[in-house]
Each structure stands twice: as structure tokens, then as C-alpha cells.
Amino acid sequence: MLIVSDIDDIFLPTPDSLLVNLHESKELIKDLLNALPNMFTNTRETHSALGPALQAAFKLMSPTGGRISVFQTQLPSLGAGLLHSREDPNQRSSTKVKTSLITHFRRL
């Protein structure tokens, strides 16, 4: 895990301290994956900086290569690549929902 204070200008330490060989560290990686669900259960943070995280991962892995797996549960809302929701979920209950094309064709 890498925590940075500035998402616009990411400082990366040497890759030796962050990257591990999958075959040599398989048990450590399994332990990390098992611990992940409990690591953030009590967090109140609602923002995501996916773009800067992917930029940092790319910079970190570019000398050696590899694969980046991302598990994202919300729209990226900070930094490069931020997205805005197409609809306001608070407005859903007070307005009529548009019917889909399938519903429209069934009526014909």
C-alpha cells in the first residue's frame, strides 16, 4: 500500500520496497487479499483517486512490467480522470423514471 499526500505530483520510492515476486511471496499476497475487506470497513472516506493511483502503478511497474488489477466500488472523484454521476440518486424517488426502448416496443 502506498499513501501519498499530493495526487497531482506523485512521489514514488524505489520499486524494490513495494513490488514482490508472485511466486516468492504467494502466502504474503494471500494474507493481504484476505485482510483487505477488514482494512477499510470503518472508513468514512467517500472519495476515490483512481486516475492518480493508476498513474503511480504505471510508473512503478514500467521498468519491469506486470499486471495491475483494480477493484473499484465507486466513481473516481479526485484527481486525473475524475467522473461525475450521470444522475442524482436523490432525485430518483421524486421523478418518473423513463421507460426503456423494450417497454416502448412492447406497447406497439
PDB file of N, CA and C in Angstrom:
ATOM      1  N   MET A   1       0.855  -1.165   0.000  1.00  0.00           N
ATOM      2  CA  MET A   1       0.000   0.000   0.000  1.00  0.00           C
ATOM      3  C   MET A   1       0.901   1.227   0.000  1.00  0.00           C
ATOM      4  N   LEU A   2       0.544   2.206  -0.801  1.00  0.00           N
ATOM      5  CA  LEU A   2       1.303   3.438  -0.901  1.00  0.00           C
ATOM      6  C   LEU A   2       0.364   4.601  -0.633  1.00  0.00           C
ATOM      7  N   ILE A   3       0.673   5.393   0.374  1.00  0.00           N
ATOM      8  CA  ILE A   3      -0.136   6.559   0.716  1.00  0.00           C
ATOM      9  C   ILE A   3       0.648   7.798   0.320  1.00  0.00           C
ATOM     10  N   VAL A   4       0.037   8.664  -0.496  1.00  0.00           N
ATOM     11  CA  VAL A   4       0.692   9.892  -0.944  1.00  0.00           C
ATOM     12  C   VAL A   4      -0.144  11.087  -0.514  1.00  0.00           C
ATOM     13  N   SER A   5       0.524  12.200  -0.281  1.00  0.00           N
ATOM     14  CA  SER A   5      -0.184  13.396   0.169  1.00  0.00           C
ATOM     15  C   SER A   5      -0.575  14.315  -0.983  1.00  0.00           C
ATOM     16  N   ASP A   6       0.058  14.168  -2.132  1.00  0.00           N
ATOM     17  CA  ASP A   6      -0.223  15.036  -3.276  1.00  0.00           C
ATOM     18  C   ASP A   6      -0.559  14.166  -4.479  1.00  0.00           C
ATOM     19  N   ILE A   7      -1.809  14.209  -4.929  1.00  0.00           N
ATOM     20  CA  ILE A   7      -2.211  13.357  -6.044  1.00  0.00           C
ATOM     21  C   ILE A   7      -1.887  13.968  -7.400  1.00  0.00           C
ATOM     22  N   ASP A   8      -1.468  15.237  -7.418  1.00  0.00           N
ATOM     23  CA  ASP A   8      -1.104  15.866  -8.683  1.00  0.00           C
ATOM     24  C   ASP A   8       0.354  15.620  -9.045  1.00  0.00           C
ATOM     25  N   ASP A   9       1.222  15.465  -8.046  1.00  0.00           N
ATOM     26  CA  ASP A   9       2.642  15.211  -8.276  1.00  0.00           C
ATOM     27  C   ASP A   9       3.051  14.060  -7.360  1.00  0.00           C
ATOM     28  N   ILE A  10       2.926  12.850  -7.853  1.00  0.00           N
ATOM     29  CA  ILE A  10       3.128  11.661  -7.026  1.00  0.00           C
ATOM     30  C   ILE A  10       4.606  11.330  -6.925  1.00  0.00           C
ATOM     31  N   PHE A  11       5.094  11.214  -5.699  1.00  0.00           N
ATOM     32  CA  PHE A  11       6.463  10.789  -5.441  1.00  0.00           C
ATOM     33  C   PHE A  11       6.455   9.276  -5.244  1.00  0.00           C
ATOM     34  N   LEU A  12       7.318   8.589  -5.965  1.00  0.00           N
ATOM     35  CA  LEU A  12       7.393   7.141  -5.842  1.00  0.00           C
ATOM     36  C   LEU A  12       8.743   6.730  -5.280  1.00  0.00           C
ATOM     37  N   PRO A  13       8.741   5.894  -4.251  1.00  0.00           N
ATOM     38  CA  PRO A  13      10.007   5.352  -3.767  1.00  0.00           C
ATOM     39  C   PRO A  13      10.535   4.310  -4.742  1.00  0.00           C
ATOM     40  N   THR A  14      11.632   3.699  -4.424  1.00  0.00           N
ATOM     41  CA  THR A  14      12.189   2.686  -5.315  1.00  0.00           C
ATOM     42  C   THR A  14      11.255   1.480  -5.380  1.00  0.00           C
ATOM     43  N   PRO A  15      11.132   0.853  -6.535  1.00  0.00           N
ATOM     44  CA  PRO A  15      10.217  -0.288  -6.682  1.00  0.00           C
ATOM     45  C   PRO A  15      10.593  -1.485  -5.812  1.00  0.00           C
ATOM     46  N   ASP A  16      11.844  -1.559  -5.385  1.00  0.00           N
ATOM     47  CA  ASP A  16      12.284  -2.710  -4.588  1.00  0.00           C
ATOM     48  C   ASP A  16      11.502  -2.844  -3.296  1.00  0.00           C
ATOM     49  N   SER A  17      11.061  -1.729  -2.736  1.00  0.00           N
ATOM     50  CA  SER A  17      10.372  -1.791  -1.451  1.00  0.00           C
ATOM     51  C   SER A  17       8.866  -2.035  -1.586  1.00  0.00           C
ATOM     52  N   LEU A  18       8.323  -1.948  -2.804  1.00  0.00           N
ATOM     53  CA  LEU A  18       6.878  -2.097  -2.983  1.00  0.00           C
ATOM     54  C   LEU A  18       6.464  -3.303  -3.805  1.00  0.00           C
ATOM     55  N   LEU A  19       7.271  -3.713  -4.758  1.00  0.00           N
ATOM     56  CA  LEU A  19       6.912  -4.822  -5.634  1.00  0.00           C
ATOM     57  C   LEU A  19       7.536  -6.116  -5.132  1.00  0.00           C
ATOM     58  N   VAL A  20       6.790  -7.199  -5.264  1.00  0.00           N
ATOM     59  CA  VAL A  20       7.295  -8.513  -4.859  1.00  0.00           C
ATOM     60  C   VAL A  20       7.077  -9.510  -5.983  1.00  0.00           C
ATOM     61  N   ASN A  21       7.848 -10.561  -5.961  1.00  0.00           N
ATOM     62  CA  ASN A  21       7.691 -11.641  -6.913  1.00  0.00           C
ATOM     63  C   ASN A  21       6.517 -12.502  -6.464  1.00  0.00           C
ATOM     64  N   LEU A  22       5.604 -12.796  -7.376  1.00  0.00           N
ATOM     65  CA  LEU A  22       4.399 -13.549  -7.037  1.00  0.00           C
ATOM     66  C   LEU A  22       4.724 -14.930  -6.477  1.00  0.00           C
ATOM     67  N   HIS A  23       5.638 -15.630  -7.107  1.00  0.00           N
ATOM     68  CA  HIS A  23       5.943 -16.994  -6.672  1.00  0.00           C
ATOM     69  C   HIS A  23       6.667 -17.023  -5.334  1.00  0.00           C
ATOM     70  N   GLU A  24       7.509 -16.033  -5.078  1.00  0.00           N
ATOM     71  CA  GLU A  24       8.256 -15.993  -3.816  1.00  0.00           C
ATOM     72  C   GLU A  24       7.395 -15.511  -2.650  1.00  0.00           C
ATOM     73  N   SER A  25       6.391 -14.713  -2.916  1.00  0.00           N
ATOM     74  CA  SER A  25       5.590 -14.091  -1.855  1.00  0.00           C
ATOM     75  C   SER A  25       4.127 -14.472  -1.917  1.00  0.00           C
ATOM     76  N   LYS A  26       3.826 -15.641  -2.417  1.00  0.00           N
ATOM     77  CA  LYS A  26       2.440 -16.055  -2.616  1.00  0.00           C
ATOM     78  C   LYS A  26       1.637 -16.031  -1.315  1.00  0.00           C
ATOM     79  N   GLU A  27       2.198 -16.509  -0.231  1.00  0.00           N
ATOM     80  CA  GLU A  27       1.491 -16.527   1.055  1.00  0.00           C
ATOM     81  C   GLU A  27       1.241 -15.119   1.583  1.00  0.00           C
ATOM     82  N   LEU A  28       2.210 -14.218   1.426  1.00  0.00           N
ATOM     83  CA  LEU A  28       2.022 -12.832   1.861  1.00  0.00           C
ATOM     84  C   LEU A  28       0.920 -12.147   1.063  1.00  0.00           C
ATOM     85  N   ILE A  29       0.867 -12.428  -0.214  1.00  0.00           N
ATOM     86  CA  ILE A  29      -0.172 -11.835  -1.064  1.00  0.00           C
ATOM     87  C   ILE A  29      -1.538 -12.383  -0.683  1.00  0.00           C
ATOM     88  N   LYS A  30      -1.631 -13.678  -0.405  1.00  0.00           N
ATOM     89  CA  LYS A  30      -2.899 -14.254   0.046  1.00  0.00           C
ATOM     90  C   LYS A  30      -3.350 -13.621   1.358  1.00  0.00           C
ATOM     91  N   ASP A  31      -2.405 -13.414   2.280  1.00  0.00           N
ATOM     92  CA  ASP A  31      -2.738 -12.768   3.551  1.00  0.00           C
ATOM     93  C   ASP A  31      -3.252 -11.352   3.330  1.00  0.00           C
ATOM     94  N   LEU A  32      -2.617 -10.615   2.424  1.00  0.00           N
ATOM     95  CA  LEU A  32      -3.061  -9.252   2.123  1.00  0.00           C
ATOM     96  C   LEU A  32      -4.472  -9.263   1.544  1.00  0.00           C
ATOM     97  N   LEU A  33      -4.727 -10.137   0.587  1.00  0.00           N
ATOM     98  CA  LEU A  33      -6.054 -10.198  -0.023  1.00  0.00           C
ATOM     99  C   LEU A  33      -7.126 -10.595   0.983  1.00  0.00           C
ATOM    100  N   ASN A  34      -6.792 -11.459   1.924  1.00  0.00           N
ATOM    101  CA  ASN A  34      -7.743 -11.833   2.970  1.00  0.00           C
ATOM    102  C   ASN A  34      -7.973 -10.699   3.958  1.00  0.00           C
ATOM    103  N   ALA A  35      -6.964  -9.856   4.182  1.00  0.00           N
ATOM    104  CA  ALA A  35      -7.075  -8.756   5.144  1.00  0.00           C
ATOM    105  C   ALA A  35      -7.757  -7.521   4.547  1.00  0.00           C
ATOM    106  N   LEU A  36      -7.750  -7.371   3.236  1.00  0.00           N
ATOM    107  CA  LEU A  36      -8.305  -6.171   2.600  1.00  0.00           C
ATOM    108  C   LEU A  36      -9.739  -5.844   3.005  1.00  0.00           C
ATOM    109  N   PRO A  37     -10.672  -6.795   3.042  1.00  0.00           N
ATOM    110  CA  PRO A  37     -12.050  -6.428   3.402  1.00  0.00           C
ATOM    111  C   PRO A  37     -12.169  -5.792   4.788  1.00  0.00           C
ATOM    112  N   ASN A  38     -11.344  -6.204   5.716  1.00  0.00           N
ATOM    113  CA  ASN A  38     -11.422  -5.662   7.076  1.00  0.00           C
ATOM    114  C   ASN A  38     -10.628  -4.367   7.252  1.00  0.00           C
ATOM    115  N   MET A  39      -9.719  -4.070   6.341  1.00  0.00           N
ATOM    116  CA  MET A  39      -8.863  -2.890   6.484  1.00  0.00           C
ATOM    117  C   MET A  39      -9.649  -1.587   6.366  1.00  0.00           C
ATOM    118  N   PHE A  40     -10.706  -1.580   5.595  1.00  0.00           N
ATOM    119  CA  PHE A  40     -11.411  -0.339   5.312  1.00  0.00           C
ATOM    120  C   PHE A  40     -12.884  -0.386   5.704  1.00  0.00           C
ATOM    121  N   THR A  41     -13.257  -1.282   6.596  1.00  0.00           N
ATOM    122  CA  THR A  41     -14.672  -1.404   6.968  1.00  0.00           C
ATOM    123  C   THR A  41     -15.188  -0.198   7.742  1.00  0.00           C
ATOM    124  N   ASN A  42     -14.358   0.463   8.517  1.00  0.00           N
ATOM    125  CA  ASN A  42     -14.806   1.585   9.342  1.00  0.00           C
ATOM    126  C   ASN A  42     -14.426   2.948   8.772  1.00  0.00           C
ATOM    127  N   THR A  43     -14.002   2.997   7.538  1.00  0.00           N
ATOM    128  CA  THR A  43     -13.599   4.273   6.956  1.00  0.00           C
ATOM    129  C   THR A  43     -14.816   5.129   6.610  1.00  0.00           C
ATOM    130  N   ARG A  44     -14.654   6.420   6.720  1.00  0.00           N
ATOM    131  CA  ARG A  44     -15.712   7.370   6.353  1.00  0.00           C
ATOM    132  C   ARG A  44     -15.355   8.098   5.050  1.00  0.00           C
ATOM    133  N   GLU A  45     -14.259   7.710   4.429  1.00  0.00           N
ATOM    134  CA  GLU A  45     -13.807   8.351   3.201  1.00  0.00           C
ATOM    135  C   GLU A  45     -14.726   7.966   2.047  1.00  0.00           C
ATOM    136  N   THR A  46     -15.196   8.963   1.315  1.00  0.00           N
ATOM    137  CA  THR A  46     -16.120   8.703   0.217  1.00  0.00           C
ATOM    138  C   THR A  46     -15.542   9.077  -1.139  1.00  0.00           C
ATOM    139  N   HIS A  47     -14.299   9.514  -1.181  1.00  0.00           N
ATOM    140  CA  HIS A  47     -13.681   9.922  -2.448  1.00  0.00           C
ATOM    141  C   HIS A  47     -12.717   8.852  -2.937  1.00  0.00           C
ATOM    142  N   SER A  48     -12.505   8.842  -4.237  1.00  0.00           N
ATOM    143  CA  SER A  48     -11.603   7.890  -4.860  1.00  0.00           C
ATOM    144  C   SER A  48     -10.726   8.621  -5.863  1.00  0.00           C
ATOM    145  N   ALA A  49      -9.426   8.350  -5.825  1.00  0.00           N
ATOM    146  CA  ALA A  49      -8.476   8.947  -6.768  1.00  0.00           C
ATOM    147  C   ALA A  49      -7.891   7.839  -7.639  1.00  0.00           C
ATOM    148  N   LEU A  50      -8.733   7.218  -8.439  1.00  0.00           N
ATOM    149  CA  LEU A  50      -8.304   6.093  -9.262  1.00  0.00           C
ATOM    150  C   LEU A  50      -7.282   6.512 -10.311  1.00  0.00           C
ATOM    151  N   GLY A  51      -7.476   7.637 -10.970  1.00  0.00           N
ATOM    152  CA  GLY A  51      -6.550   8.089 -12.015  1.00  0.00           C
ATOM    153  C   GLY A  51      -5.123   8.229 -11.499  1.00  0.00           C
ATOM    154  N   PRO A  52      -4.899   9.010 -10.426  1.00  0.00           N
ATOM    155  CA  PRO A  52      -3.545   9.116  -9.883  1.00  0.00           C
ATOM    156  C   PRO A  52      -2.985   7.776  -9.384  1.00  0.00           C
ATOM    157  N   ALA A  53      -3.837   6.909  -8.854  1.00  0.00           N
ATOM    158  CA  ALA A  53      -3.373   5.592  -8.399  1.00  0.00           C
ATOM    159  C   ALA A  53      -2.879   4.763  -9.578  1.00  0.00           C
ATOM    160  N   LEU A  54      -3.602   4.808 -10.697  1.00  0.00           N
ATOM    161  CA  LEU A  54      -3.168   4.075 -11.882  1.00  0.00           C
ATOM    162  C   LEU A  54      -1.898   4.674 -12.479  1.00  0.00           C
ATOM    163  N   GLN A  55      -1.773   6.002 -12.424  1.00  0.00           N
ATOM    164  CA  GLN A  55      -0.543   6.645 -12.901  1.00  0.00           C
ATOM    165  C   GLN A  55       0.650   6.200 -12.060  1.00  0.00           C
ATOM    166  N   ALA A  56       0.480   6.158 -10.739  1.00  0.00           N
ATOM    167  CA  ALA A  56       1.555   5.718  -9.853  1.00  0.00           C
ATOM    168  C   ALA A  56       1.899   4.256 -10.108  1.00  0.00           C
ATOM    169  N   ALA A  57       0.899   3.417 -10.291  1.00  0.00           N
ATOM    170  CA  ALA A  57       1.144   1.996 -10.556  1.00  0.00           C
ATOM    171  C   ALA A  57       1.881   1.816 -11.874  1.00  0.00           C
ATOM    172  N   PHE A  58       1.502   2.587 -12.875  1.00  0.00           N
ATOM    173  CA  PHE A  58       2.178   2.504 -14.174  1.00  0.00           C
ATOM    174  C   PHE A  58       3.635   2.927 -14.052  1.00  0.00           C
ATOM    175  N   LYS A  59       3.896   4.038 -13.370  1.00  0.00           N
ATOM    176  CA  LYS A  59       5.280   4.497 -13.173  1.00  0.00           C
ATOM    177  C   LYS A  59       6.095   3.471 -12.404  1.00  0.00           C
ATOM    178  N   LEU A  60       5.473   2.874 -11.411  1.00  0.00           N
ATOM    179  CA  LEU A  60       6.158   1.905 -10.568  1.00  0.00           C
ATOM    180  C   LEU A  60       6.494   0.625 -11.332  1.00  0.00           C
ATOM    181  N   MET A  61       5.586   0.185 -12.201  1.00  0.00           N
ATOM    182  CA  MET A  61       5.773  -1.080 -12.900  1.00  0.00           C
ATOM    183  C   MET A  61       6.438  -0.954 -14.268  1.00  0.00           C
ATOM    184  N   SER A  62       6.578   0.242 -14.784  1.00  0.00           N
ATOM    185  CA  SER A  62       7.101   0.396 -16.148  1.00  0.00           C
ATOM    186  C   SER A  62       8.511  -0.173 -16.339  1.00  0.00           C
ATOM    187  N   PRO A  63       9.425  -0.130 -15.360  1.00  0.00           N
ATOM    188  CA  PRO A  63      10.737  -0.732 -15.598  1.00  0.00           C
ATOM    189  C   PRO A  63      10.704  -2.257 -15.724  1.00  0.00           C
ATOM    190  N   THR A  64       9.779  -2.911 -15.049  1.00  0.00           N
ATOM    191  CA  THR A  64       9.767  -4.378 -15.027  1.00  0.00           C
ATOM    192  C   THR A  64       8.596  -4.988 -15.774  1.00  0.00           C
ATOM    193  N   GLY A  65       7.499  -4.275 -15.884  1.00  0.00           N
ATOM    194  CA  GLY A  65       6.294  -4.827 -16.484  1.00  0.00           C
ATOM    195  C   GLY A  65       5.466  -5.545 -15.440  1.00  0.00           C
ATOM    196  N   GLY A  66       4.324  -6.025 -15.827  1.00  0.00           N
ATOM    197  CA  GLY A  66       3.457  -6.728 -14.900  1.00  0.00           C
ATOM    198  C   GLY A  66       2.001  -6.443 -15.187  1.00  0.00           C
ATOM    199  N   ARG A  67       1.159  -6.783 -14.242  1.00  0.00           N
ATOM    200  CA  ARG A  67      -0.280  -6.607 -14.404  1.00  0.00           C
ATOM    201  C   ARG A  67      -0.826  -5.818 -13.224  1.00  0.00           C
ATOM    202  N   ILE A  68      -1.770  -4.939 -13.521  1.00  0.00           N
ATOM    203  CA  ILE A  68      -2.439  -4.151 -12.486  1.00  0.00           C
ATOM    204  C   ILE A  68      -3.894  -4.595 -12.454  1.00  0.00           C
ATOM    205  N   SER A  69      -4.367  -5.003 -11.291  1.00  0.00           N
ATOM    206  CA  SER A  69      -5.777  -5.377 -11.123  1.00  0.00           C
ATOM    207  C   SER A  69      -6.434  -4.317 -10.251  1.00  0.00           C
ATOM    208  N   VAL A  70      -7.587  -3.820 -10.697  1.00  0.00           N
ATOM    209  CA  VAL A  70      -8.281  -2.758  -9.982  1.00  0.00           C
ATOM    210  C   VAL A  70      -9.662  -3.256  -9.582  1.00  0.00           C
ATOM    211  N   PHE A  71     -10.013  -3.054  -8.316  1.00  0.00           N
ATOM    212  CA  PHE A  71     -11.343  -3.351  -7.813  1.00  0.00           C
ATOM    213  C   PHE A  71     -11.920  -2.027  -7.330  1.00  0.00           C
ATOM    214  N   GLN A  72     -12.857  -1.473  -8.072  1.00  0.00           N
ATOM    215  CA  GLN A  72     -13.377  -0.143  -7.795  1.00  0.00           C
ATOM    216  C   GLN A  72     -14.861  -0.245  -7.474  1.00  0.00           C
ATOM    217  N   THR A  73     -15.296   0.371  -6.379  1.00  0.00           N
ATOM    218  CA  THR A  73     -16.700   0.297  -5.990  1.00  0.00           C
ATOM    219  C   THR A  73     -17.431   1.620  -6.117  1.00  0.00           C
ATOM    220  N   GLN A  74     -16.737   2.651  -6.572  1.00  0.00           N
ATOM    221  CA  GLN A  74     -17.377   3.954  -6.720  1.00  0.00           C
ATOM    222  C   GLN A  74     -16.713   4.714  -7.853  1.00  0.00           C
ATOM    223  N   LEU A  75     -17.342   5.782  -8.292  1.00  0.00           N
ATOM    224  CA  LEU A  75     -16.766   6.596  -9.349  1.00  0.00           C
ATOM    225  C   LEU A  75     -15.535   7.326  -8.834  1.00  0.00           C
ATOM    226  N   PRO A  76     -14.472   7.426  -9.648  1.00  0.00           N
ATOM    227  CA  PRO A  76     -13.310   8.233  -9.255  1.00  0.00           C
ATOM    228  C   PRO A  76     -13.736   9.694  -9.138  1.00  0.00           C
ATOM    229  N   SER A  77     -13.471  10.313  -7.983  1.00  0.00           N
ATOM    230  CA  SER A  77     -13.965  11.675  -7.753  1.00  0.00           C
ATOM    231  C   SER A  77     -12.865  12.689  -7.472  1.00  0.00           C
ATOM    232  N   LEU A  78     -11.603  12.268  -7.505  1.00  0.00           N
ATOM    233  CA  LEU A  78     -10.478  13.176  -7.261  1.00  0.00           C
ATOM    234  C   LEU A  78      -9.387  12.964  -8.298  1.00  0.00           C
ATOM    235  N   GLY A  79      -8.679  14.041  -8.642  1.00  0.00           N
ATOM    236  CA  GLY A  79      -7.504  13.931  -9.500  1.00  0.00           C
ATOM    237  C   GLY A  79      -7.835  13.682 -10.952  1.00  0.00           C
ATOM    238  N   ALA A  80      -6.798  13.250 -11.681  1.00  0.00           N
ATOM    239  CA  ALA A  80      -6.937  12.985 -13.116  1.00  0.00           C
ATOM    240  C   ALA A  80      -7.950  11.876 -13.341  1.00  0.00           C
ATOM    241  N   GLY A  81      -8.795  12.040 -14.345  1.00  0.00           N
ATOM    242  CA  GLY A  81      -9.768  11.012 -14.689  1.00  0.00           C
ATOM    243  C   GLY A  81     -11.000  10.976 -13.813  1.00  0.00           C
ATOM    244  N   LEU A  82     -11.258  12.050 -13.067  1.00  0.00           N
ATOM    245  CA  LEU A  82     -12.441  12.033 -12.204  1.00  0.00           C
ATOM    246  C   LEU A  82     -13.705  12.024 -13.049  1.00  0.00           C
ATOM    247  N   LEU A  83     -14.733  11.387 -12.527  1.00  0.00           N
ATOM    248  CA  LEU A  83     -16.012  11.274 -13.225  1.00  0.00           C
ATOM    249  C   LEU A  83     -17.126  11.823 -12.352  1.00  0.00           C
ATOM    250  N   HIS A  84     -18.191  12.265 -12.980  1.00  0.00           N
ATOM    251  CA  HIS A  84     -19.371  12.743 -12.267  1.00  0.00           C
ATOM    252  C   HIS A  84     -20.533  11.805 -12.566  1.00  0.00           C
ATOM    253  N   SER A  85     -21.366  11.583 -11.588  1.00  0.00           N
ATOM    254  CA  SER A  85     -22.518  10.721 -11.766  1.00  0.00           C
ATOM    255  C   SER A  85     -23.458  11.328 -12.801  1.00  0.00           C
ATOM    256  N   ARG A  86     -24.054  10.487 -13.628  1.00  0.00           N
ATOM    257  CA  ARG A  86     -24.974  10.966 -14.664  1.00  0.00           C
ATOM    258  C   ARG A  86     -26.302  11.394 -14.086  1.00  0.00           C
ATOM    259  N   GLU A  87     -26.653  10.842 -12.957  1.00  0.00           N
ATOM    260  CA  GLU A  87     -27.936  11.182 -12.354  1.00  0.00           C
ATOM    261  C   GLU A  87     -27.748  11.383 -10.858  1.00  0.00           C
ATOM    262  N   ASP A  88     -28.626  12.150 -10.290  1.00  0.00           N
ATOM    263  CA  ASP A  88     -28.617  12.366  -8.848  1.00  0.00           C
ATOM    264  C   ASP A  88     -29.533  11.327  -8.218  1.00  0.00           C
ATOM    265  N   PRO A  89     -28.988  10.402  -7.408  1.00  0.00           N
ATOM    266  CA  PRO A  89     -29.844   9.359  -6.835  1.00  0.00           C
ATOM    267  C   PRO A  89     -30.928   9.911  -5.927  1.00  0.00           C
ATOM    268  N   ASN A  90     -30.758  11.118  -5.389  1.00  0.00           N
ATOM    269  CA  ASN A  90     -31.784  11.719  -4.532  1.00  0.00           C
ATOM    270  C   ASN A  90     -33.007  12.151  -5.330  1.00  0.00           C
ATOM    271  N   GLN A  91     -32.839  12.400  -6.612  1.00  0.00           N
ATOM    272  CA  GLN A  91     -33.946  12.835  -7.460  1.00  0.00           C
ATOM    273  C   GLN A  91     -34.763  11.671  -8.008  1.00  0.00           C
ATOM    274  N   ARG A  92     -34.274  10.468  -7.878  1.00  0.00           N
ATOM    275  CA  ARG A  92     -34.960   9.302  -8.437  1.00  0.00           C
ATOM    276  C   ARG A  92     -36.338   9.074  -7.847  1.00  0.00           C
ATOM    277  N   SER A  93     -36.470   9.245  -6.568  1.00  0.00           N
ATOM    278  CA  SER A  93     -37.742   8.918  -5.920  1.00  0.00           C
ATOM    279  C   SER A  93     -38.828   9.944  -6.216  1.00  0.00           C
ATOM    280  N   SER A  94     -38.466  11.170  -6.591  1.00  0.00           N
ATOM    281  CA  SER A  94     -39.482  12.194  -6.790  1.00  0.00           C
ATOM    282  C   SER A  94     -39.861  12.406  -8.256  1.00  0.00           C
ATOM    283  N   THR A  95     -39.175  11.743  -9.176  1.00  0.00           N
ATOM    284  CA  THR A  95     -39.493  11.924 -10.592  1.00  0.00           C
ATOM    285  C   THR A  95     -39.866  10.593 -11.219  1.00  0.00           C
ATOM    286  N   LYS A  96     -40.588  10.694 -12.316  1.00  0.00           N
ATOM    287  CA  LYS A  96     -40.986   9.495 -13.028  1.00  0.00           C
ATOM    288  C   LYS A  96     -39.777   8.959 -13.800  1.00  0.00           C
ATOM    289  N   VAL A  97     -39.530   7.672 -13.703  1.00  0.00           N
ATOM    290  CA  VAL A  97     -38.405   7.049 -14.380  1.00  0.00           C
ATOM    291  C   VAL A  97     -38.757   6.840 -15.839  1.00  0.00           C
ATOM    292  N   LYS A  98     -37.807   7.173 -16.733  1.00  0.00           N
ATOM    293  CA  LYS A  98     -38.038   6.995 -18.157  1.00  0.00           C
ATOM    294  C   LYS A  98     -38.148   5.514 -18.480  1.00  0.00           C
ATOM    295  N   THR A  99     -39.045   5.177 -19.386  1.00  0.00           N
ATOM    296  CA  THR A  99     -39.193   3.784 -19.789  1.00  0.00           C
ATOM    297  C   THR A  99     -38.130   3.442 -20.826  1.00  0.00           C
ATOM    298  N   SER A 100     -37.765   2.196 -20.858  1.00  0.00           N
ATOM    299  CA  SER A 100     -36.746   1.762 -21.806  1.00  0.00           C
ATOM    300  C   SER A 100     -37.363   1.531 -23.180  1.00  0.00           C
ATOM    301  N   LEU A 101     -36.513   1.333 -24.181  1.00  0.00           N
ATOM    302  CA  LEU A 101     -36.992   1.069 -25.532  1.00  0.00           C
ATOM    303  C   LEU A 101     -37.758  -0.243 -25.603  1.00  0.00           C
ATOM    304  N   ILE A 102     -37.345  -1.223 -24.821  1.00  0.00           N
ATOM    305  CA  ILE A 102     -38.029  -2.522 -24.828  1.00  0.00           C
ATOM    306  C   ILE A 102     -39.475  -2.344 -24.359  1.00  0.00           C
ATOM    307  N   THR A 103     -39.672  -1.584 -23.303  1.00  0.00           N
ATOM    308  CA  THR A 103     -41.024  -1.328 -22.819  1.00  0.00           C
ATOM    309  C   THR A 103     -41.834  -0.593 -23.876  1.00  0.00           C
ATOM    310  N   HIS A 104     -41.210   0.344 -24.569  1.00  0.00           N
ATOM    311  CA  HIS A 104     -41.879   1.115 -25.608  1.00  0.00           C
ATOM    312  C   HIS A 104     -42.327   0.188 -26.755  1.00  0.00           C
ATOM    313  N   PHE A 105     -41.463  -0.731 -27.188  1.00  0.00           N
ATOM    314  CA  PHE A 105     -41.810  -1.614 -28.281  1.00  0.00           C
ATOM    315  C   PHE A 105     -42.852  -2.640 -27.880  1.00  0.00           C
ATOM    316  N   ARG A 106     -42.912  -3.018 -26.631  1.00  0.00           N
ATOM    317  CA  ARG A 106     -43.925  -3.962 -26.181  1.00  0.00           C
ATOM    318  C   ARG A 106     -45.322  -3.355 -26.301  1.00  0.00           C
ATOM    319  N   ARG A 107     -45.406  -2.039 -26.108  1.00  0.00           N
ATOM    320  CA  ARG A 107     -46.705  -1.370 -26.211  1.00  0.00           C
ATOM    321  C   ARG A 107     -47.176  -1.303 -27.650  1.00  0.00           C
ATOM    322  N   LEU A 108     -46.267  -1.298 -28.604  1.00  0.00           N
ATOM    323  CA  LEU A 108     -46.632  -1.212 -30.026  1.00  0.00           C
ATOM    324  C   LEU A 108     -47.160  -2.502 -30.460  1.00  0.00           C
TER     325      LEU A 108
END
